[in-house]
Amino acid sequence: MESPEDLCFPEEGCDSSIVLEKQVFGSQVSESHVQLACSLHYCAFPLNGNELCILDTTDDPEHQPLHLIGHHHSITAVAFGSKVSPLLICSASSDYVIVWDLDACMKKVLEGLMPQGVVIGTLLGMVLYVRFSPDDQTVAVCAGNRIYMLNAKDEAILAELEGHLAPVTAAEFCTWEKNILISVSEDRSFKVWDYCTGLLIYQSAVITAFPLLSLFIDDENKQIITGCADGQLWIFSLSRGHQYRCVVHINVQKEREKFYNKIGKSEHLDQIQNSSKAYTSNDLRYEETVESSFPVLQIEHCDKSANLEDEVPSFSYANARCLWIGSSTGLFIINMANFELEAILHFRDFSALSIQSAGSCAIMKKAVSGKVCCVLTSMFENRIALLEVNVAALLRSQQNELHLSGKEKRLSVIARCSLLPTSPLCLKKEKNILGNRKDIKSSVKDQPLVFHNKIKSSGYTSAPQMTMFSPKMNTKPKSSVPKGKKSNKRRNEEYPLPKSPPTKFERQVTVADKSTSVCCIQYSGDGELLACGLADKTLLAFKSNLTGTPTVYSGHDGAVNSVGWSLDNHWLVSSSEDRTLRIWSVSSAEPALCLGKELFHKPIRSAQFYYIDTFILLSCGAEFYLLRYYLDTSKDEFKRYKSKSICKSIQKFRMTSTVEISSLSAVNEFYSYIVLAAGSNRALEVFDLNVGCSAAVITDAHSRSVHQICQNKGSAFSSQQCEAYNLFLTTAIGDGIKLWDLRTLRCERRFEGHSSRCHPCGIAVSPCGQFIASGSEDKCLTTATLDGKLHLFLP
């Protein structure tokens, strides 16, 4: 064993505050590609082929490694039991499968005797993986194409699971379902077994082109996560009714590149990829072959410690569940709320570490004093190393860089400065744009009764006064609302902020008798109504709790692409595939304004009221328009067919590098300069209309084009609400729903819950959840699907 002091020096680039190499062992043979094990205070690995070494990970110098001898052939798999007392450990080779009682073995050593284990399997073949059941009564042994269920106390085969077409690489027990075992194999599929009866419950299709190497069961989210040899992660749902659907697919290598781009460390990434330039030409070819893939060797729960939120305030969703991803090049921390990387520990970043390329690894489940231990075996050398990683220090070092890199471009929906005179939102130059139509009240003039101008008369238009005197009874105080402005009770209402995201499924509603797709949904500002645009050309208005009969608005000649509410909830704006825009009065079935198809060359994908009903935003093709409008529902007796409402274009903006804008969103409830646009190139672009140009771009927001953007639109301000306004949702058909933070341009959470054939195609967040039948004061989330159903989610 080599001393860590001889291998690690701070001046050589090994930051001991993040990672420390505690011990290094030399083996007579290569221990690469074997299953290693870590428990709360111990780690286990094969040494010199057939020798099992158990190492105490505490800093007590009196604790020496325990060497257990019982195998004749090389050990290929090691696993700890589920219980703490007694702590069991299983080691497997091609000759024996042995279960050791660690406490009994240590007692034997103190007495000067040779420790002995219990042989539970003999000559089963090449064992790649072993795992104890939750009660430590059964051991699953993956040998070749088969899985043997062995009794942990004596040599007895309880069941033999056969069905994989290639060697089984991992198997895990399901903790919430009795007698359920899940396995992955080099045949690139996973299978679900009832190991008591030996029946195959479910078998997946071929998932990827590379062998599946690792497996992890997420008890909290009821999901399985499997990693393959090319650095891909596949997550499947185990919830009943989901039919083992694929939740998300993650490319670790691409996520690494995105992470370094976010923190502005592209040069750091180049150093990793081109680190072999300092070597000779022969070494260069050697290093390039090493960096060819990112095999996922281990997946384990990441314990971030309880005080992480105080230590790393910029860490998104500090309480979110995270996972360690162990690969040949380093360790990655992935956030299960948004499926993005939170931190990266590259072995090559610490030049004094003995192992730069790992053949296998094992990571401790729980942190001790904020630190976790990791045991590695070298891919090319006969070395085993024990590392100690400070999780908070690792996150702090990289999250602070992420915080600083986004500091200069921190955008906000809340206006930070006054309106510029050059802004397209400035109305000083547009006094006569609508022809002063608002000043026209009546076509009948109040003329005097006689022809003398000095003599005034009551006129023809005034009603005669019938009552001489009327006392004022029950007088009400004068309203503080300025003259000419409508009172808006919702503006002064402090909506409660949700303590948790709305993820609980509450209700499902079918919108029509015949099967039709739901194209868009939108809540009214008071949270009492939900507008819903359908593919059958109709527009519906539901109650927020999705009960009762909806109001129907018809007139479009194509599918309704978008719908939006005015601030006073009296008007609806809709756009359609027929290249028209219509504004409806909620109390009338006839549109108050209709912009014809002759004005637009493509269908209008998005339309909404903007800047407290001052403008209308609509997108057509790769551009979006800022329109000024005036509504007048009065009818002339001689020209009833002619509408008095008018609309005029102010300015148009083009989204870069896209063919078509698929969604558009902006806050209408208060004066905001920010407009969000999503394009067919899978990007999100942020426009600042105060400056009149693009402010930021999020590339590859989804794996597919964004279908809809939904912002948190409230009306009352508080310090917490100002923070919440900068959160917005996006959805892409077939790629779920994501929650974004505008200030950091990062995805904060991802929502799932739809069946495999019902992808979410619309989202809406209620500004006030007081209508919820359960009495909850938190906000709710409603999603729409292509099969014509609405789903209501509660916190």
Short mmCIF file of C-alpha atoms in Angstrom, two decimals, residues 412-772:
data_model
loop_
_atom_site.label_atom_id
_atom_site.label_comp_id
_atom_site.label_asym_id
_atom_site.label_seq_id
_atom_site.Cartn_x
_atom_site.Cartn_y
_atom_site.Cartn_z
CA SER A 412 -35.88 39.92 -15.18
CA VAL A 413 -39.54 40.12 -16.14
CA ILE A 414 -39.90 43.01 -13.68
CA ALA A 415 -38.88 46.29 -15.32
CA ARG A 416 -35.52 47.48 -13.94
CA CYS A 417 -35.52 50.93 -15.55
CA SER A 418 -37.89 53.50 -17.05
CA LEU A 419 -39.12 53.25 -20.61
CA LEU A 420 -36.63 54.56 -23.16
CA PRO A 421 -37.84 57.21 -25.64
CA THR A 422 -36.63 55.02 -28.52
CA SER A 423 -38.56 51.96 -27.32
CA PRO A 424 -41.32 50.61 -29.57
CA LEU A 425 -43.49 50.53 -26.45
CA CYS A 426 -43.34 54.31 -26.14
CA LEU A 427 -46.70 55.81 -27.22
CA LYS A 428 -45.67 59.47 -27.55
CA LYS A 429 -45.17 59.16 -31.31
CA GLU A 430 -48.40 57.22 -31.75
CA LYS A 431 -50.97 59.80 -30.58
CA ASN A 432 -52.87 59.80 -33.85
CA ILE A 433 -52.22 56.20 -34.87
CA LEU A 434 -55.79 55.19 -34.16
CA GLY A 435 -57.31 58.42 -35.47
CA ASN A 436 -58.44 59.49 -31.97
CA ARG A 437 -61.27 57.01 -32.15
CA LYS A 438 -61.63 56.99 -28.38
CA ASP A 439 -62.71 60.65 -28.37
CA ILE A 440 -65.62 59.94 -30.72
CA LYS A 441 -68.65 59.31 -28.48
CA SER A 442 -71.70 60.02 -30.60
CA SER A 443 -72.64 61.16 -34.06
CA VAL A 444 -75.53 63.31 -32.67
CA LYS A 445 -74.53 66.84 -31.62
CA ASP A 446 -76.09 68.72 -28.69
CA GLN A 447 -77.61 71.71 -30.55
CA PRO A 448 -79.52 74.58 -28.98
CA LEU A 449 -83.31 74.68 -29.29
CA VAL A 450 -83.31 78.23 -30.72
CA PHE A 451 -80.97 79.78 -33.23
CA HIS A 452 -79.51 82.32 -30.80
CA ASN A 453 -76.12 81.10 -29.59
CA LYS A 454 -76.34 83.04 -26.32
CA ILE A 455 -79.47 81.22 -25.24
CA LYS A 456 -78.77 77.77 -23.86
CA SER A 457 -81.25 74.92 -23.89
CA SER A 458 -81.46 71.43 -22.47
CA GLY A 459 -81.15 70.13 -26.07
CA TYR A 460 -82.74 67.21 -27.77
CA THR A 461 -80.47 64.55 -26.35
CA SER A 462 -81.06 65.25 -22.66
CA ALA A 463 -83.74 63.37 -20.75
CA PRO A 464 -86.32 65.48 -18.87
CA GLN A 465 -85.85 65.73 -15.12
CA MET A 466 -88.84 63.96 -13.49
CA THR A 467 -87.85 64.16 -9.82
CA MET A 468 -87.20 67.48 -8.15
CA PHE A 469 -85.41 66.11 -5.08
CA SER A 470 -84.10 62.68 -4.10
CA PRO A 471 -82.29 62.08 -0.80
CA LYS A 472 -79.01 60.14 -0.87
CA MET A 473 -79.43 56.99 1.20
CA ASN A 474 -76.64 54.50 2.14
CA THR A 475 -73.97 56.51 0.37
CA LYS A 476 -70.77 54.68 -0.41
CA PRO A 477 -67.30 56.20 -0.12
CA LYS A 478 -65.79 57.43 -3.32
CA SER A 479 -63.56 54.98 -5.11
CA SER A 480 -59.87 55.74 -5.17
CA VAL A 481 -59.67 54.53 -8.74
CA PRO A 482 -58.73 57.41 -11.06
CA LYS A 483 -61.38 58.61 -13.45
CA GLY A 484 -61.36 56.86 -16.77
CA LYS A 485 -59.79 53.67 -15.40
CA LYS A 486 -61.63 50.51 -14.49
CA SER A 487 -61.13 49.11 -11.05
CA ASN A 488 -59.35 45.82 -10.93
CA LYS A 489 -59.78 44.05 -7.63
CA ARG A 490 -57.37 41.36 -8.68
CA ARG A 491 -54.51 43.87 -8.83
CA ASN A 492 -54.60 44.53 -5.10
CA GLU A 493 -54.97 40.90 -4.22
CA GLU A 494 -51.95 39.16 -2.66
CA TYR A 495 -51.93 35.71 -4.20
CA PRO A 496 -50.31 33.11 -1.96
CA LEU A 497 -47.11 31.63 -3.27
CA PRO A 498 -46.93 27.83 -3.58
CA LYS A 499 -44.69 26.00 -1.16
CA SER A 500 -44.16 23.17 -3.61
CA PRO A 501 -44.68 22.69 -7.35
CA PRO A 502 -48.07 21.30 -8.48
CA THR A 503 -47.24 17.66 -9.20
CA LYS A 504 -50.21 15.75 -7.72
CA PHE A 505 -52.66 14.54 -10.37
CA GLU A 506 -56.22 15.57 -9.44
CA ARG A 507 -58.66 15.31 -12.37
CA GLN A 508 -58.98 14.46 -16.06
CA VAL A 509 -61.62 15.90 -18.43
CA THR A 510 -62.42 15.05 -22.06
CA VAL A 511 -63.09 18.29 -23.95
CA ALA A 512 -65.32 16.97 -26.76
CA ASP A 513 -67.55 14.04 -27.62
CA LYS A 514 -65.47 13.24 -30.68
CA SER A 515 -61.74 12.73 -30.41
CA THR A 516 -59.98 16.04 -31.09
CA SER A 517 -56.63 17.48 -30.10
CA VAL A 518 -56.25 20.29 -27.58
CA CYS A 519 -53.98 22.88 -29.18
CA CYS A 520 -53.75 25.52 -26.43
CA ILE A 521 -55.04 26.43 -22.96
CA GLN A 522 -54.88 29.60 -20.89
CA TYR A 523 -56.21 30.72 -17.48
CA SER A 524 -57.99 34.03 -17.02
CA GLY A 525 -56.27 36.56 -14.78
CA ASP A 526 -58.62 35.99 -11.84
CA GLY A 527 -58.10 32.23 -12.09
CA GLU A 528 -61.82 31.50 -12.53
CA LEU A 529 -61.92 30.46 -16.21
CA LEU A 530 -59.77 28.31 -18.48
CA ALA A 531 -59.84 28.98 -22.24
CA CYS A 532 -59.16 26.01 -24.47
CA GLY A 533 -58.48 26.03 -28.24
CA LEU A 534 -59.25 22.86 -30.17
CA ALA A 535 -58.27 21.37 -33.50
CA ASP A 536 -61.94 21.25 -34.53
CA LYS A 537 -61.92 25.10 -35.00
CA THR A 538 -63.77 25.87 -31.74
CA LEU A 539 -62.79 27.81 -28.65
CA LEU A 540 -64.04 26.71 -25.20
CA ALA A 541 -64.11 28.44 -21.81
CA PHE A 542 -64.19 26.07 -18.79
CA LYS A 543 -64.44 26.74 -15.12
CA SER A 544 -61.03 26.47 -13.49
CA ASN A 545 -61.88 23.31 -11.60
CA LEU A 546 -62.89 21.68 -14.93
CA THR A 547 -66.51 21.19 -13.89
CA GLY A 548 -69.72 22.19 -15.65
CA THR A 549 -70.47 22.90 -19.32
CA PRO A 550 -68.00 25.13 -21.18
CA THR A 551 -68.91 28.22 -23.24
CA VAL A 552 -68.35 27.72 -26.99
CA TYR A 553 -66.97 30.33 -29.42
CA SER A 554 -66.96 29.41 -33.11
CA GLY A 555 -65.89 31.26 -36.25
CA HIS A 556 -62.39 30.13 -37.16
CA ASP A 557 -61.88 28.05 -40.30
CA GLY A 558 -58.87 26.15 -38.92
CA ALA A 559 -57.44 24.72 -35.74
CA VAL A 560 -57.12 27.29 -32.93
CA ASN A 561 -53.38 27.67 -32.28
CA SER A 562 -53.41 30.09 -29.33
CA VAL A 563 -55.73 31.88 -26.95
CA GLY A 564 -55.20 34.75 -24.49
CA TRP A 565 -57.15 36.81 -21.96
CA SER A 566 -57.29 40.56 -21.51
CA LEU A 567 -56.37 42.07 -18.15
CA ASP A 568 -60.01 42.75 -17.19
CA ASN A 569 -61.02 39.22 -18.33
CA HIS A 570 -63.66 40.68 -20.69
CA TRP A 571 -61.90 39.85 -23.96
CA LEU A 572 -60.36 36.80 -25.57
CA VAL A 573 -57.84 36.84 -28.41
CA SER A 574 -57.35 33.75 -30.57
CA SER A 575 -55.30 32.81 -33.61
CA SER A 576 -55.80 29.96 -36.02
CA GLU A 577 -54.39 27.93 -38.87
CA ASP A 578 -56.69 29.94 -41.16
CA ARG A 579 -54.19 32.87 -40.84
CA THR A 580 -56.67 35.06 -38.95
CA LEU A 581 -56.69 36.73 -35.55
CA ARG A 582 -59.94 37.30 -33.69
CA ILE A 583 -60.79 39.19 -30.51
CA TRP A 584 -63.93 37.98 -28.75
CA SER A 585 -66.09 39.51 -26.08
CA VAL A 586 -66.59 36.96 -23.32
CA SER A 587 -70.28 37.81 -23.19
CA SER A 588 -70.81 37.62 -26.96
CA ALA A 589 -70.38 34.94 -29.59
CA GLU A 590 -69.38 37.43 -32.32
CA PRO A 591 -65.78 38.63 -32.68
CA ALA A 592 -65.13 42.33 -32.03
CA LEU A 593 -62.09 42.40 -34.30
CA CYS A 594 -60.90 40.12 -37.08
CA LEU A 595 -57.60 40.48 -38.92
CA GLY A 596 -57.87 38.69 -42.25
CA LYS A 597 -55.60 36.19 -43.92
CA GLU A 598 -54.52 38.75 -46.50
CA LEU A 599 -52.26 40.35 -43.87
CA PHE A 600 -50.27 37.23 -42.97
CA HIS A 601 -48.46 34.82 -45.27
CA LYS A 602 -48.35 31.96 -42.73
CA PRO A 603 -50.58 30.68 -39.90
CA ILE A 604 -50.47 32.70 -36.67
CA ARG A 605 -48.95 30.43 -34.04
CA SER A 606 -49.27 32.72 -30.99
CA ALA A 607 -51.31 35.79 -30.07
CA GLN A 608 -51.87 37.61 -26.76
CA PHE A 609 -52.61 40.94 -25.12
CA TYR A 610 -49.48 42.76 -23.97
CA TYR A 611 -48.38 45.72 -21.85
CA ILE A 612 -51.62 45.91 -19.83
CA ASP A 613 -53.84 45.52 -22.90
CA THR A 614 -52.03 48.30 -24.78
CA PHE A 615 -50.71 46.05 -27.55
CA ILE A 616 -51.23 42.67 -29.14
CA LEU A 617 -48.31 40.34 -29.74
CA LEU A 618 -48.57 37.74 -32.50
CA SER A 619 -46.09 35.49 -34.26
CA CYS A 620 -46.14 34.54 -37.94
CA GLY A 621 -43.32 32.60 -39.50
CA ALA A 622 -39.96 33.56 -37.99
CA GLU A 623 -41.21 37.02 -36.92
CA PHE A 624 -43.47 38.40 -34.21
CA TYR A 625 -45.46 41.62 -34.50
CA LEU A 626 -46.27 44.39 -32.04
CA LEU A 627 -49.79 45.68 -32.86
CA ARG A 628 -51.75 48.67 -31.55
CA TYR A 629 -55.53 48.21 -31.52
CA TYR A 630 -58.86 49.82 -30.60
CA LEU A 631 -62.10 47.93 -29.93
CA ASP A 632 -65.58 49.32 -30.54
CA THR A 633 -68.56 46.97 -30.37
CA SER A 634 -71.21 49.57 -31.23
CA LYS A 635 -73.09 49.10 -34.53
CA ASP A 636 -74.18 51.67 -37.06
CA GLU A 637 -77.83 51.30 -38.06
CA PHE A 638 -76.99 51.67 -41.76
CA LYS A 639 -73.65 49.75 -41.77
CA ARG A 640 -74.17 46.89 -39.35
CA TYR A 641 -71.72 44.68 -41.22
CA LYS A 642 -68.84 47.16 -40.79
CA SER A 643 -66.73 46.85 -37.64
CA LYS A 644 -65.46 50.03 -35.94
CA SER A 645 -62.52 48.23 -34.31
CA ILE A 646 -59.15 48.94 -35.87
CA CYS A 647 -55.59 47.60 -35.54
CA LYS A 648 -52.19 48.76 -36.85
CA SER A 649 -48.68 47.26 -36.80
CA ILE A 650 -46.04 49.14 -34.78
CA GLN A 651 -42.92 47.01 -35.29
CA LYS A 652 -41.87 43.44 -36.04
CA PHE A 653 -38.96 41.40 -34.66
CA ARG A 654 -37.23 38.40 -36.19
CA MET A 655 -35.99 35.37 -34.25
CA THR A 656 -32.49 34.36 -35.28
CA SER A 657 -31.65 31.03 -36.90
CA THR A 658 -35.17 29.64 -37.07
CA VAL A 659 -37.76 28.93 -39.71
CA GLU A 660 -40.84 29.51 -37.57
CA ILE A 661 -41.71 30.79 -34.11
CA SER A 662 -43.65 28.01 -32.44
CA SER A 663 -44.63 29.89 -29.26
CA LEU A 664 -44.63 33.41 -27.86
CA SER A 665 -45.16 34.63 -24.29
CA ALA A 666 -45.09 37.90 -22.34
CA VAL A 667 -46.59 39.21 -19.09
CA ASN A 668 -49.66 41.41 -19.58
CA GLU A 669 -50.61 41.94 -15.92
CA PHE A 670 -47.99 44.65 -15.38
CA TYR A 671 -45.58 46.68 -17.48
CA SER A 672 -42.86 44.30 -18.59
CA TYR A 673 -40.35 44.63 -21.40
CA ILE A 674 -39.49 40.93 -21.73
CA VAL A 675 -40.91 38.76 -24.53
CA LEU A 676 -40.06 35.04 -24.78
CA ALA A 677 -40.02 33.31 -28.16
CA ALA A 678 -39.49 29.64 -29.02
CA GLY A 679 -38.44 28.52 -32.48
CA SER A 680 -38.49 25.45 -34.64
CA ASN A 681 -34.72 25.18 -34.07
CA ARG A 682 -35.45 24.03 -30.46
CA ALA A 683 -34.14 27.34 -29.06
CA LEU A 684 -35.61 29.89 -26.67
CA GLU A 685 -34.88 33.56 -27.32
CA VAL A 686 -35.44 36.46 -24.91
CA PHE A 687 -36.32 39.87 -26.39
CA ASP A 688 -36.10 43.17 -24.50
CA LEU A 689 -38.66 45.49 -26.11
CA ASN A 690 -37.41 48.44 -24.10
CA VAL A 691 -34.17 48.25 -26.08
CA GLY A 692 -35.92 46.71 -29.07
CA CYS A 693 -33.62 43.74 -29.67
CA SER A 694 -32.74 40.19 -28.62
CA ALA A 695 -31.21 39.87 -25.13
CA ALA A 696 -30.34 36.17 -24.71
CA VAL A 697 -30.69 32.77 -26.40
CA ILE A 698 -31.11 29.30 -24.83
CA THR A 699 -30.06 26.71 -27.39
CA ASP A 700 -31.48 23.16 -27.34
CA ALA A 701 -34.10 23.94 -24.71
CA HIS A 702 -35.82 20.63 -25.53
CA SER A 703 -34.94 17.66 -27.65
CA ARG A 704 -37.79 18.78 -29.93
CA SER A 705 -39.33 22.12 -30.90
CA VAL A 706 -40.99 23.94 -28.01
CA HIS A 707 -44.76 23.77 -28.36
CA GLN A 708 -45.76 26.32 -25.72
CA ILE A 709 -44.30 28.79 -23.22
CA CYS A 710 -46.22 29.56 -20.02
CA GLN A 711 -45.16 32.31 -17.63
CA ASN A 712 -46.12 32.94 -14.02
CA LYS A 713 -48.47 35.89 -14.45
CA GLY A 714 -49.67 37.56 -11.25
CA SER A 715 -50.72 41.08 -10.36
CA ALA A 716 -49.45 41.85 -6.85
CA PHE A 717 -45.85 42.45 -5.94
CA SER A 718 -43.78 41.23 -3.03
CA SER A 719 -40.13 40.33 -2.74
CA GLN A 720 -40.89 36.64 -3.14
CA GLN A 721 -43.30 37.17 -6.02
CA CYS A 722 -40.77 39.22 -7.95
CA GLU A 723 -38.50 36.19 -7.80
CA ALA A 724 -41.32 33.84 -8.85
CA TYR A 725 -42.26 35.94 -11.87
CA ASN A 726 -38.93 35.02 -13.48
CA LEU A 727 -39.94 31.35 -13.64
CA PHE A 728 -41.63 30.05 -16.79
CA LEU A 729 -42.68 26.67 -18.21
CA THR A 730 -42.06 25.19 -21.62
CA THR A 731 -43.41 22.02 -23.19
CA ALA A 732 -42.41 20.06 -26.28
CA ILE A 733 -44.54 17.25 -27.63
CA GLY A 734 -42.77 14.04 -26.67
CA ASP A 735 -40.24 15.79 -24.42
CA GLY A 736 -42.22 16.68 -21.28
CA ILE A 737 -42.52 20.00 -19.44
CA LYS A 738 -39.61 22.06 -18.10
CA LEU A 739 -39.49 24.88 -15.54
CA TRP A 740 -36.94 27.62 -16.33
CA ASP A 741 -35.41 30.52 -14.41
CA LEU A 742 -35.05 33.62 -16.59
CA ARG A 743 -32.34 35.10 -14.35
CA THR A 744 -29.92 32.21 -14.85
CA LEU A 745 -31.39 30.80 -18.11
CA ARG A 746 -31.36 27.35 -16.47
CA CYS A 747 -33.89 24.55 -16.38
CA GLU A 748 -34.94 24.10 -12.74
CA ARG A 749 -37.39 21.21 -12.90
CA ARG A 750 -38.97 18.75 -15.28
CA PHE A 751 -42.57 17.51 -14.96
CA GLU A 752 -43.82 14.08 -15.97
CA GLY A 753 -47.07 12.23 -15.47
CA HIS A 754 -48.71 11.60 -18.85
CA SER A 755 -49.09 8.22 -20.42
CA SER A 756 -46.78 7.13 -23.21
CA ARG A 757 -49.26 7.96 -25.99
CA CYS A 758 -50.59 11.21 -24.51
CA HIS A 759 -47.81 13.74 -24.82
CA PRO A 760 -48.43 17.17 -23.21
CA CYS A 761 -49.22 19.75 -25.87
CA GLY A 762 -50.44 22.62 -23.66
CA ILE A 763 -49.78 24.01 -20.18
CA ALA A 764 -51.35 26.67 -17.98
CA VAL A 765 -50.66 27.85 -14.43
CA SER A 766 -53.49 29.34 -12.39
CA PRO A 767 -52.62 32.72 -10.81
CA CYS A 768 -54.84 31.95 -7.81
CA GLY A 769 -55.83 28.51 -6.61
CA GLN A 770 -58.70 29.50 -4.31
CA PHE A 771 -61.17 27.65 -6.54
CA ILE A 772 -59.64 24.25 -5.74
#
